[in-house]
Coordinates of C-alpha atoms in Angstrom, one line a residue:
Chain A
M1 CA 0.0 0.1 0.1
R2 CA 1.2 3.6 -1.0
V3 CA 0.1 6.7 0.3
A4 CA 0.5 10.3 -1.1
V5 CA 0.4 13.2 0.7
I6 CA -0.3 16.2 -1.9
V7 CA 2.2 19.3 -1.0
F8 CA 0.9 22.7 -2.5
P9 CA 2.7 25.9 -2.3
G10 CA 1.8 26.7 1.2
S11 CA 0.9 23.7 2.5
N12 CA 2.1 23.3 6.3
A13 CA 0.6 20.3 8.0
D14 CA 2.0 18.0 5.2
V15 CA 5.0 16.9 7.5
D16 CA 2.4 16.1 10.4
M17 CA 0.1 14.2 7.9
F18 CA 3.1 12.3 6.6
N19 CA 4.4 11.4 10.3
A20 CA 1.0 10.3 11.3
V21 CA 0.6 7.6 8.2
E22 CA 4.3 6.3 9.2
D23 CA 3.7 6.1 12.9
I24 CA 0.0 4.7 12.7
M25 CA -0.4 3.0 9.3
G26 CA 3.3 1.9 9.1
V27 CA 3.1 1.9 5.3
S28 CA 5.2 3.6 2.5
V29 CA 4.2 7.3 2.0
D30 CA 5.5 9.9 -0.3
Y31 CA 5.3 13.4 -0.4
V32 CA 3.9 14.4 -4.1
W33 CA 4.2 17.7 -5.3
H34 CA 1.4 19.5 -6.7
S35 CA 2.7 19.8 -10.3
T36 CA 2.6 15.8 -10.4
T37 CA 0.3 14.5 -13.4
D38 CA 0.5 10.8 -12.3
L39 CA -1.1 9.1 -8.9
S40 CA -1.5 5.7 -10.3
A41 CA 1.2 4.2 -7.9
Y42 CA -0.9 5.4 -4.9
D43 CA -3.8 3.8 -3.0
V44 CA -4.8 6.5 -0.9
I45 CA -4.5 10.1 -1.4
L46 CA -4.3 12.9 1.3
L47 CA -4.4 16.5 0.9
P48 CA -2.9 18.0 4.1
G49 CA -3.6 21.5 5.8
G50 CA -2.0 25.0 5.1
F51 CA -2.5 27.9 3.3
S52 CA -2.2 26.8 -0.5
Y53 CA -1.2 29.9 -2.7
G54 CA -1.7 32.2 0.4
D55 CA -5.5 31.5 0.5
Y56 CA -5.6 34.0 -2.4
L57 CA -8.9 34.8 -4.1
R58 CA -10.8 31.9 -1.7
T59 CA -9.1 29.2 0.3
G60 CA -8.4 26.3 -2.1
A61 CA -9.5 28.1 -5.3
I62 CA -6.1 28.3 -6.9
A63 CA -4.7 24.8 -5.7
R64 CA -7.8 23.3 -7.0
F65 CA -6.4 23.8 -10.6
S66 CA -2.8 22.4 -9.8
P67 CA -2.2 19.8 -12.3
V68 CA -2.2 17.2 -9.6
M69 CA -6.0 17.8 -8.9
E70 CA -6.9 16.4 -12.2
Q71 CA -5.3 13.0 -10.9
V72 CA -6.8 13.4 -7.5
V73 CA -10.5 13.7 -9.3
K74 CA -9.6 10.5 -11.4
A75 CA -8.5 8.7 -8.1
A76 CA -11.6 9.6 -6.5
E77 CA -13.9 8.6 -9.5
A78 CA -11.9 5.2 -9.5
G79 CA -13.0 4.8 -5.7
K80 CA -9.7 5.5 -4.3
L81 CA -9.8 6.6 -0.8
V82 CA -9.2 10.7 -0.8
M83 CA -8.9 12.8 2.6
G84 CA -8.6 16.4 2.6
V85 CA -7.9 17.9 6.1
C86 CA -8.4 21.6 6.9
N87 CA -7.2 23.3 3.6
G88 CA -7.2 20.1 1.9
F89 CA -11.0 20.0 2.7
Q90 CA -11.4 23.6 1.2
I91 CA -9.5 22.4 -1.8
L92 CA -12.1 19.4 -2.4
L93 CA -15.0 21.8 -2.1
E94 CA -13.3 24.0 -4.7
A95 CA -12.7 21.2 -6.8
G96 CA -16.3 19.9 -6.4
L97 CA -15.4 16.6 -5.2
L98 CA -17.5 17.5 -2.4
P99 CA -20.7 19.5 -2.0
G100 CA -20.7 23.0 -0.4
A101 CA -18.3 25.9 0.3
M102 CA -16.4 27.3 3.0
L103 CA -16.9 30.8 4.8
R104 CA -15.2 32.9 7.2
N105 CA -15.5 31.7 10.9
D106 CA -18.5 33.5 12.3
S107 CA -16.4 34.9 15.0
L108 CA -13.8 36.2 12.8
K109 CA -11.2 34.7 14.8
F110 CA -8.6 32.1 13.9
R111 CA -9.7 29.3 16.0
C112 CA -6.7 26.9 17.1
K113 CA -7.7 24.6 19.9
L114 CA -8.7 21.0 20.8
V115 CA -12.3 20.5 20.1
K116 CA -14.9 17.7 21.0
L117 CA -16.5 16.2 17.9
R118 CA -19.1 13.7 17.4
V119 CA -19.1 10.9 15.2
A120 CA -22.1 11.2 13.1
S121 CA -21.3 8.2 11.1
N122 CA -19.1 5.2 11.3
A123 CA -20.3 3.7 8.4
T124 CA -17.5 5.3 6.2
P125 CA -14.0 3.6 5.3
F126 CA -12.5 6.6 7.4
T127 CA -14.6 6.1 10.5
R128 CA -15.2 2.4 10.9
D129 CA -13.1 2.2 13.9
Y130 CA -14.9 4.4 15.7
A131 CA -18.4 4.0 17.5
A132 CA -21.4 5.6 16.0
G133 CA -22.3 8.7 18.3
E134 CA -19.0 8.4 19.9
V135 CA -17.4 11.8 21.1
I136 CA -13.7 12.5 20.4
E137 CA -11.3 15.2 20.7
I138 CA -9.5 16.4 17.7
P139 CA -7.7 19.9 17.3
I140 CA -8.7 22.5 14.9
A141 CA -6.8 25.5 13.4
H142 CA -8.7 27.5 10.9
G143 CA -10.1 30.9 10.3
E144 CA -12.5 29.6 7.4
G145 CA -14.0 26.7 8.5
N146 CA -17.6 27.9 8.5
Y147 CA -19.2 25.1 6.1
F148 CA -21.9 26.3 4.0
C149 CA -24.4 24.6 1.8
D150 CA -27.8 25.3 0.7
E151 CA -31.1 23.7 2.4
A152 CA -31.2 21.3 -0.4
T153 CA -27.8 19.9 -0.2
L154 CA -28.0 19.7 3.3
A155 CA -31.1 17.5 3.3
R156 CA -29.1 15.1 0.8
L157 CA -26.1 15.0 3.1
K158 CA -28.5 13.9 6.1
A159 CA -30.4 11.5 3.7
N160 CA -27.3 9.8 2.4
G161 CA -25.6 9.7 5.9
Q162 CA -22.9 12.0 4.4
I163 CA -22.3 14.0 7.5
V164 CA -19.3 12.1 9.2
F165 CA -18.3 14.4 12.2
R166 CA -20.3 17.3 13.9
Y167 CA -18.8 19.7 16.5
E168 CA -20.2 18.6 20.2
G169 CA -20.9 21.6 22.5
E170 CA -19.7 24.7 21.0
N171 CA -19.4 25.2 17.1
P172 CA -16.2 27.0 16.7
N173 CA -17.0 28.6 13.1
G174 CA -20.5 28.8 12.6
S175 CA -20.8 26.0 10.3
V176 CA -24.3 24.8 9.0
D177 CA -25.7 21.9 11.0
D178 CA -22.4 22.1 13.1
I179 CA -20.8 20.2 10.4
A180 CA -17.0 19.4 11.0
G181 CA -16.6 16.8 8.3
I182 CA -18.6 15.2 5.3
V183 CA -18.1 12.2 2.7
N184 CA -19.2 12.4 -0.9
E185 CA -22.0 10.2 -1.9
A186 CA -19.9 7.2 -3.1
G187 CA -18.4 7.4 0.7
N188 CA -14.5 7.2 -0.5
V189 CA -13.9 11.1 -0.4
L190 CA -13.9 12.8 3.2
G191 CA -13.2 16.2 3.9
M192 CA -13.0 17.6 7.8
M193 CA -11.6 20.8 9.2
P194 CA -10.1 19.2 12.4
H195 CA -6.6 17.8 12.1
P196 CA -6.7 14.0 13.1
E197 CA -2.8 13.7 12.1
R198 CA -2.3 15.9 15.2
A199 CA -4.1 13.7 17.5
V200 CA -2.2 10.4 17.2
H201 CA -0.1 10.3 20.4
E202 CA -1.2 10.9 23.9
W203 CA 1.6 13.2 24.3
M204 CA -0.5 15.3 21.7
S205 CA -3.2 15.7 24.2
S206 CA -5.3 13.1 22.5
D207 CA -4.6 10.3 20.4
D208 CA -8.5 10.2 19.0
G209 CA -7.5 10.8 15.4
K210 CA -5.4 7.8 15.4
R211 CA -8.5 5.6 14.5
I212 CA -9.2 7.5 10.9
F213 CA -5.6 6.1 10.0
T214 CA -6.4 2.6 11.1
S215 CA -9.9 2.8 9.7
I216 CA -8.0 3.6 6.3
L217 CA -5.7 0.7 6.5
T218 CA -8.5 -1.8 7.6
T219 CA -10.6 -0.7 4.4
W220 CA -7.7 -1.2 2.0
R221 CA -6.7 -4.5 3.4
E222 CA -10.1 -5.5 3.0
R223 CA -10.2 -4.5 -0.5
N224 CA -7.2 -5.9 -1.4
S225 CA -7.6 -9.2 0.0
A226 CA -11.2 -9.1 -1.9
T227 CA -9.3 -8.4 -5.3
T228 CA -6.6 -11.1 -4.5
H229 CA -9.2 -13.7 -4.1
A230 CA -11.3 -12.9 -6.8
Chain J
M1 CA -7.2 45.9 -25.4
C2 CA -10.6 45.6 -23.2
K3 CA -10.9 46.0 -19.2
A4 CA -13.3 44.0 -17.2
V5 CA -14.3 45.3 -13.9
V6 CA -15.7 42.4 -12.0
Y7 CA -17.7 42.6 -8.7
V8 CA -17.8 39.4 -6.5
T9 CA -20.2 39.5 -3.5
L10 CA -21.5 37.0 -1.1
R11 CA -25.1 36.0 -1.9
E12 CA -28.0 37.7 -0.2
S13 CA -28.8 34.1 1.5
V14 CA -25.4 33.8 2.9
L15 CA -24.3 35.5 6.1
D16 CA -21.4 37.8 5.9
P17 CA -19.3 37.9 9.0
Q18 CA -16.9 40.7 7.8
G19 CA -19.6 42.9 6.7
H20 CA -21.3 42.4 10.2
A21 CA -18.1 43.4 11.9
V22 CA -17.7 46.4 10.1
Q23 CA -21.3 47.4 10.3
G24 CA -20.7 46.9 14.1
S25 CA -17.8 49.3 14.0
L26 CA -19.6 52.1 12.1
H27 CA -22.2 52.0 14.4
T28 CA -19.9 52.6 17.3
L29 CA -18.4 55.5 15.0
G30 CA -21.8 57.0 15.2
F31 CA -23.0 56.1 12.1
D32 CA -26.1 54.9 13.1
E33 CA -28.2 55.2 9.8
V34 CA -26.0 52.0 8.5
K35 CA -28.5 49.2 8.0
E36 CA -26.2 46.6 6.6
V37 CA -22.6 46.1 5.1
R38 CA -21.5 43.6 2.5
I39 CA -18.0 42.9 1.9
G40 CA -17.0 41.8 -1.7
K41 CA -14.0 41.9 -4.1
Y42 CA -13.3 44.2 -7.0
M43 CA -11.1 43.1 -9.7
E44 CA -9.7 44.4 -13.0
V45 CA -9.0 42.1 -15.7
V46 CA -7.4 43.3 -18.9
L47 CA -7.8 41.3 -22.0
D48 CA -5.9 41.4 -25.2
T49 CA -8.9 41.8 -27.4
R50 CA -11.0 44.2 -29.1
D51 CA -13.9 42.1 -29.6
R52 CA -16.2 43.2 -26.4
K53 CA -18.8 40.3 -27.2
L54 CA -15.9 37.7 -27.1
A55 CA -14.2 39.3 -24.0
E56 CA -17.9 39.3 -22.2
E57 CA -18.2 35.4 -22.9
R58 CA -14.5 34.9 -21.7
V59 CA -15.0 36.7 -18.6
R60 CA -18.1 35.2 -17.6
Q61 CA -16.5 31.9 -18.1
M62 CA -13.4 33.2 -15.8
C63 CA -16.1 33.9 -13.1
E64 CA -17.8 30.5 -13.4
K65 CA -14.6 28.7 -13.1
L66 CA -12.5 30.6 -10.6
L67 CA -13.2 34.3 -9.9
A68 CA -16.4 33.7 -8.1
N69 CA -17.5 30.3 -6.2
T70 CA -21.2 30.3 -7.2
V71 CA -22.3 28.2 -4.2
I72 CA -21.7 31.3 -2.0
E73 CA -21.2 34.3 -4.3
D74 CA -22.7 36.2 -7.0
Y75 CA -20.7 38.1 -9.6
R76 CA -21.5 40.9 -12.2
F77 CA -18.8 42.7 -14.4
E78 CA -18.5 45.5 -17.3
I79 CA -16.4 45.9 -20.1
V80 CA -15.1 49.4 -19.7
E81 CA -12.6 50.0 -22.4
G82 CA -11.9 48.9 -25.9

């Protein structure tokens, strides 16, 4: 299994993501520069946080047209697991791989703290190792995490079980329906504002993010053995 | 050459936290008549063409693809020179 951590100009959580994959999944992982035009060697694509292209115009708006993004779309269409965290989530929204858009936090503050999340769905390849309804702690660090979508889209997200994480207690950014993370309809693309890669060891104040990485690994192993036996 | 001036604003249905903060500040300064502030973006795009019709079509495509995110934003533009 090979994991790609996509690096855009201005990514800054790429090292944390890389380390989390190495530490928790123990699989081969590469930094992949945004100008790459071939991701066929990778099974899992991770878009890390940061401020790609300085957040110019809108968060993720310019990164979304990086050469690598065509390949990310292809990988998503092929059913590979794609996860975007924070700025990675914003890029997935701009790319149209996930519905909705991001607004500035309603508090106008950059929020950087450990927050409580409720696992709204554990029926995804990314959250199978959590219990449904479980409350976990994962840090956020963003100024634009105020997820917005229209009512029809929200109704679809709910009906399809696409809402994966909700803020529990205080909503730090004003997002619609307290949304912290969603998947696409097929369930293989996850976007979330909190940083699971920054909560994978007890000394990080929480290791609740670990199970996202173990879930990905379990999903891949299952799929892979199914293919081998087919 | 043609110049397009493009205005991008948050849709009416979308709350504008920045505009709201500026509105509060204007009230603090005594501008009590301020009912609402909406903050948007102003862009000038210079195009290497004299064909205004073509320019309009191209700028519309630019807005749809990149300059505005139509999930949350509206755009309008004028071609002002050429």
